C-alpha atoms as a PDB file:
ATOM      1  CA  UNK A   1     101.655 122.253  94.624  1.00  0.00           C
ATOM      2  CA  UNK A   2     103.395 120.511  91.976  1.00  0.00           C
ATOM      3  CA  UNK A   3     105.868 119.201  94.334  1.00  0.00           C
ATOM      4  CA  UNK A   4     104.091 117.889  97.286  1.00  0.00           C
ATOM      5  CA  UNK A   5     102.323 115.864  94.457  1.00  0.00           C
ATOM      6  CA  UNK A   6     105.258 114.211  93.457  1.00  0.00           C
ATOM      7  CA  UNK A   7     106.529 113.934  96.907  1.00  0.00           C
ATOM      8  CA  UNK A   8     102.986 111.961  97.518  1.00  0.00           C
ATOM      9  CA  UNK A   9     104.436 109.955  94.416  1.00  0.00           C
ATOM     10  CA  UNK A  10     107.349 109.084  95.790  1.00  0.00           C
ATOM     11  CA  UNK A  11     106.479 108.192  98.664  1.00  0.00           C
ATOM     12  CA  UNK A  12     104.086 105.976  97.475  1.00  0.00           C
ATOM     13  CA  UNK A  13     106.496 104.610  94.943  1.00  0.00           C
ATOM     14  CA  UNK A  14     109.660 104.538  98.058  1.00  0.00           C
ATOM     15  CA  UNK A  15     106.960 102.746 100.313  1.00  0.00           C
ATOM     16  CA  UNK A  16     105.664  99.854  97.838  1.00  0.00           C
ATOM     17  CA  UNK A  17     109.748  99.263  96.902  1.00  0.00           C
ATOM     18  CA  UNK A  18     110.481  98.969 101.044  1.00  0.00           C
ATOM     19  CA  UNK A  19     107.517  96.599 101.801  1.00  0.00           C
ATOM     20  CA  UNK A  20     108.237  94.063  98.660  1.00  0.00           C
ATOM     21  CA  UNK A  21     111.997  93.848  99.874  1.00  0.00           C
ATOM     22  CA  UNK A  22     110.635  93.615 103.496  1.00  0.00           C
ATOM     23  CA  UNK A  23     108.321  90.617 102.078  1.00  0.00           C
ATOM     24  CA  UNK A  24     111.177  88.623 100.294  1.00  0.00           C
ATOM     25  CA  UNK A  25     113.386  88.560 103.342  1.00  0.00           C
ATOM     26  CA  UNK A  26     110.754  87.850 105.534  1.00  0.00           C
ATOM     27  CA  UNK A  27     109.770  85.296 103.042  1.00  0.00           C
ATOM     28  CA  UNK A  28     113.550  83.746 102.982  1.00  0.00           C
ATOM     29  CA  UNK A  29     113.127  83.822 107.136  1.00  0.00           C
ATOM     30  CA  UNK A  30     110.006  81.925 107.298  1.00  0.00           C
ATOM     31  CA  UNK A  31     110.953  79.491 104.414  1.00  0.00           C
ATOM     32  CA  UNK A  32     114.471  78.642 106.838  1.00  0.00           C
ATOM     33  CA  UNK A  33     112.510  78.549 109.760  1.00  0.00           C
ATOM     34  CA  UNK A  34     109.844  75.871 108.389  1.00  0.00           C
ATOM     35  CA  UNK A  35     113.070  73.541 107.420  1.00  0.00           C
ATOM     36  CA  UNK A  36     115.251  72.159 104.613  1.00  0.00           C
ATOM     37  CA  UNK A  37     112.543  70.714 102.911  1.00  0.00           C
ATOM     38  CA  UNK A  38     109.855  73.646 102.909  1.00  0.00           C
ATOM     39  CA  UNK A  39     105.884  73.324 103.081  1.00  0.00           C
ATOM     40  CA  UNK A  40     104.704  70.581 100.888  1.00  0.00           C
ATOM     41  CA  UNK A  41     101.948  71.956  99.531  1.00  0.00           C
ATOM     42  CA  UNK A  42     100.030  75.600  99.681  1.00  0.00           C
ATOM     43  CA  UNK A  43      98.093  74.795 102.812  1.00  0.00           C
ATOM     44  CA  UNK A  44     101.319  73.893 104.365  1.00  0.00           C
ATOM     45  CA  UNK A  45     102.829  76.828 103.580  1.00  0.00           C
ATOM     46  CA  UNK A  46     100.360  78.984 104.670  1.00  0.00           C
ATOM     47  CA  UNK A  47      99.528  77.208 107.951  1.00  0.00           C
ATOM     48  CA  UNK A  48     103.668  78.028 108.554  1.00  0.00           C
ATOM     49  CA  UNK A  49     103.522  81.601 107.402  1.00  0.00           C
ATOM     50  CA  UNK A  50     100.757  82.135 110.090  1.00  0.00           C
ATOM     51  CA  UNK A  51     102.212  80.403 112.846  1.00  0.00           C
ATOM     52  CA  UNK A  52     105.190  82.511 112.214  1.00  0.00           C
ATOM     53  CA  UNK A  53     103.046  85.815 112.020  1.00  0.00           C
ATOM     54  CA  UNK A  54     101.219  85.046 115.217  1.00  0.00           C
ATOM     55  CA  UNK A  55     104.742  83.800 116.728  1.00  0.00           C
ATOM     56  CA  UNK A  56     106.481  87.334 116.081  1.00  0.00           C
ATOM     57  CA  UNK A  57     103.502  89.621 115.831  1.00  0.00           C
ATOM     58  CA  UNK A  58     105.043  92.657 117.781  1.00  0.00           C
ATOM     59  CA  UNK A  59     108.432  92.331 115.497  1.00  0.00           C
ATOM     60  CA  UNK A  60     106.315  92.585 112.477  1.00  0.00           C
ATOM     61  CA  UNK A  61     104.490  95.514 113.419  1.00  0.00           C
ATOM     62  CA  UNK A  62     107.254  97.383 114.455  1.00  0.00           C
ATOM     63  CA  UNK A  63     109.245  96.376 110.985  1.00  0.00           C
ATOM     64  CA  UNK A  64     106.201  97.786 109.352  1.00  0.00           C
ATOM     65  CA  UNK A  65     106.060 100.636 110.842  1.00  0.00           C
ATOM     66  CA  UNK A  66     109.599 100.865 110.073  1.00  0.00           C
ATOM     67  CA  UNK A  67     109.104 100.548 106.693  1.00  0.00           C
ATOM     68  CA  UNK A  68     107.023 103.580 106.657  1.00  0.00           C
ATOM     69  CA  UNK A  69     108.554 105.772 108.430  1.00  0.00           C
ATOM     70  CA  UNK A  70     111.778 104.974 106.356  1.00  0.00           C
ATOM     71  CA  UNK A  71     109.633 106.033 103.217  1.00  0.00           C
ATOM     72  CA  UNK A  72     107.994 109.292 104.635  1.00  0.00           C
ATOM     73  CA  UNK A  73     111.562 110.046 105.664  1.00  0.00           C
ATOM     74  CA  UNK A  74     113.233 109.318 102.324  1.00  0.00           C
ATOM     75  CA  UNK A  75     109.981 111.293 100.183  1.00  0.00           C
ATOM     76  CA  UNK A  76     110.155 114.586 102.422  1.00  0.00           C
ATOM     77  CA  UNK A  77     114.041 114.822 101.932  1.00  0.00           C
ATOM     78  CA  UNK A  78     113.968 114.101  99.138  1.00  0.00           C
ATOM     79  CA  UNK A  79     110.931 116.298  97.872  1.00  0.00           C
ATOM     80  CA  UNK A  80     112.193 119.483 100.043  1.00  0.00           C
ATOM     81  CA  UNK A  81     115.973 118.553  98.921  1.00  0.00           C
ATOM     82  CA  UNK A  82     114.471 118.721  95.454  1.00  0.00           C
ATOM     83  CA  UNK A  83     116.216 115.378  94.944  1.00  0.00           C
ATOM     84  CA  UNK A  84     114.055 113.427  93.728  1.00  0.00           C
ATOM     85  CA  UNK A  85     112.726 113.996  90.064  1.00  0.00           C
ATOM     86  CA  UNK A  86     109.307 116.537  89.247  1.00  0.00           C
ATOM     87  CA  UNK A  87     110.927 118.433  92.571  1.00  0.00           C
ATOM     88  CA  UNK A  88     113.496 120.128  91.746  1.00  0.00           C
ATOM     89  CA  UNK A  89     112.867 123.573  92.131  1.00  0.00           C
ATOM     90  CA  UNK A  90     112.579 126.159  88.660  1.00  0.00           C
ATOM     91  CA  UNK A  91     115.617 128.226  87.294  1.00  0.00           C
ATOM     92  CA  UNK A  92     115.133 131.487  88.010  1.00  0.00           C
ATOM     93  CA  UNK A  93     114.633 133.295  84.517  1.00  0.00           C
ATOM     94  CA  UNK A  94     117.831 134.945  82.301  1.00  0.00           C
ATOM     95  CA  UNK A  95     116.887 138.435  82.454  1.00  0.00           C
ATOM     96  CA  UNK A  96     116.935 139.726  78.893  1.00  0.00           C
ATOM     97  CA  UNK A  97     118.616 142.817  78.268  1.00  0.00           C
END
């Protein structure tokens, strides 16, 4: 029980780790795509981050989705591997003689 817990962990932990990376470069695309100079003000940026989101809509969901199954993938191999840390699987007792 212990490890599917942490594996729950971890793939919480492995999913929120993908998706910020997944923001930044998506982030980096959209700031490139709106031009040298950027968005102005807030608005502006925001008005350009939506355009873009309704522009590529199906891409994004699919990247996503990608992004989760990347991080169930990574947890369960991990957590079965006993990889990751709290899975690793007990040492079976020195039998005392």
């Amino acid at each position: 029980m212990k490890r599917v817990l942490f594996g729950i962990l971890w793939f919480i932990v492995f999913f929120i780790v993908l998706y910020i990376i997944y923001s930044v470069v998506l982030g980096v695309i959209v700031a490139r795509a709106t031009g040298a100079h950027g968005p102005v003000n807030y608005q502006e940026g925001l008005q350009a981050g939506m355009a873009f989101a309704q522009a590529h809509a199906h891409a994004l969901a699919v990247w996503r989705l990608a992004v989760l199954i990347i991080a169930i993938v990574l947890a369960v191999v991990g957590s079965v591997k006993g990889v990751l840390p709290g899975t690793r699987k007990k040492l079976p007792a020195a039998a005392s003689e």
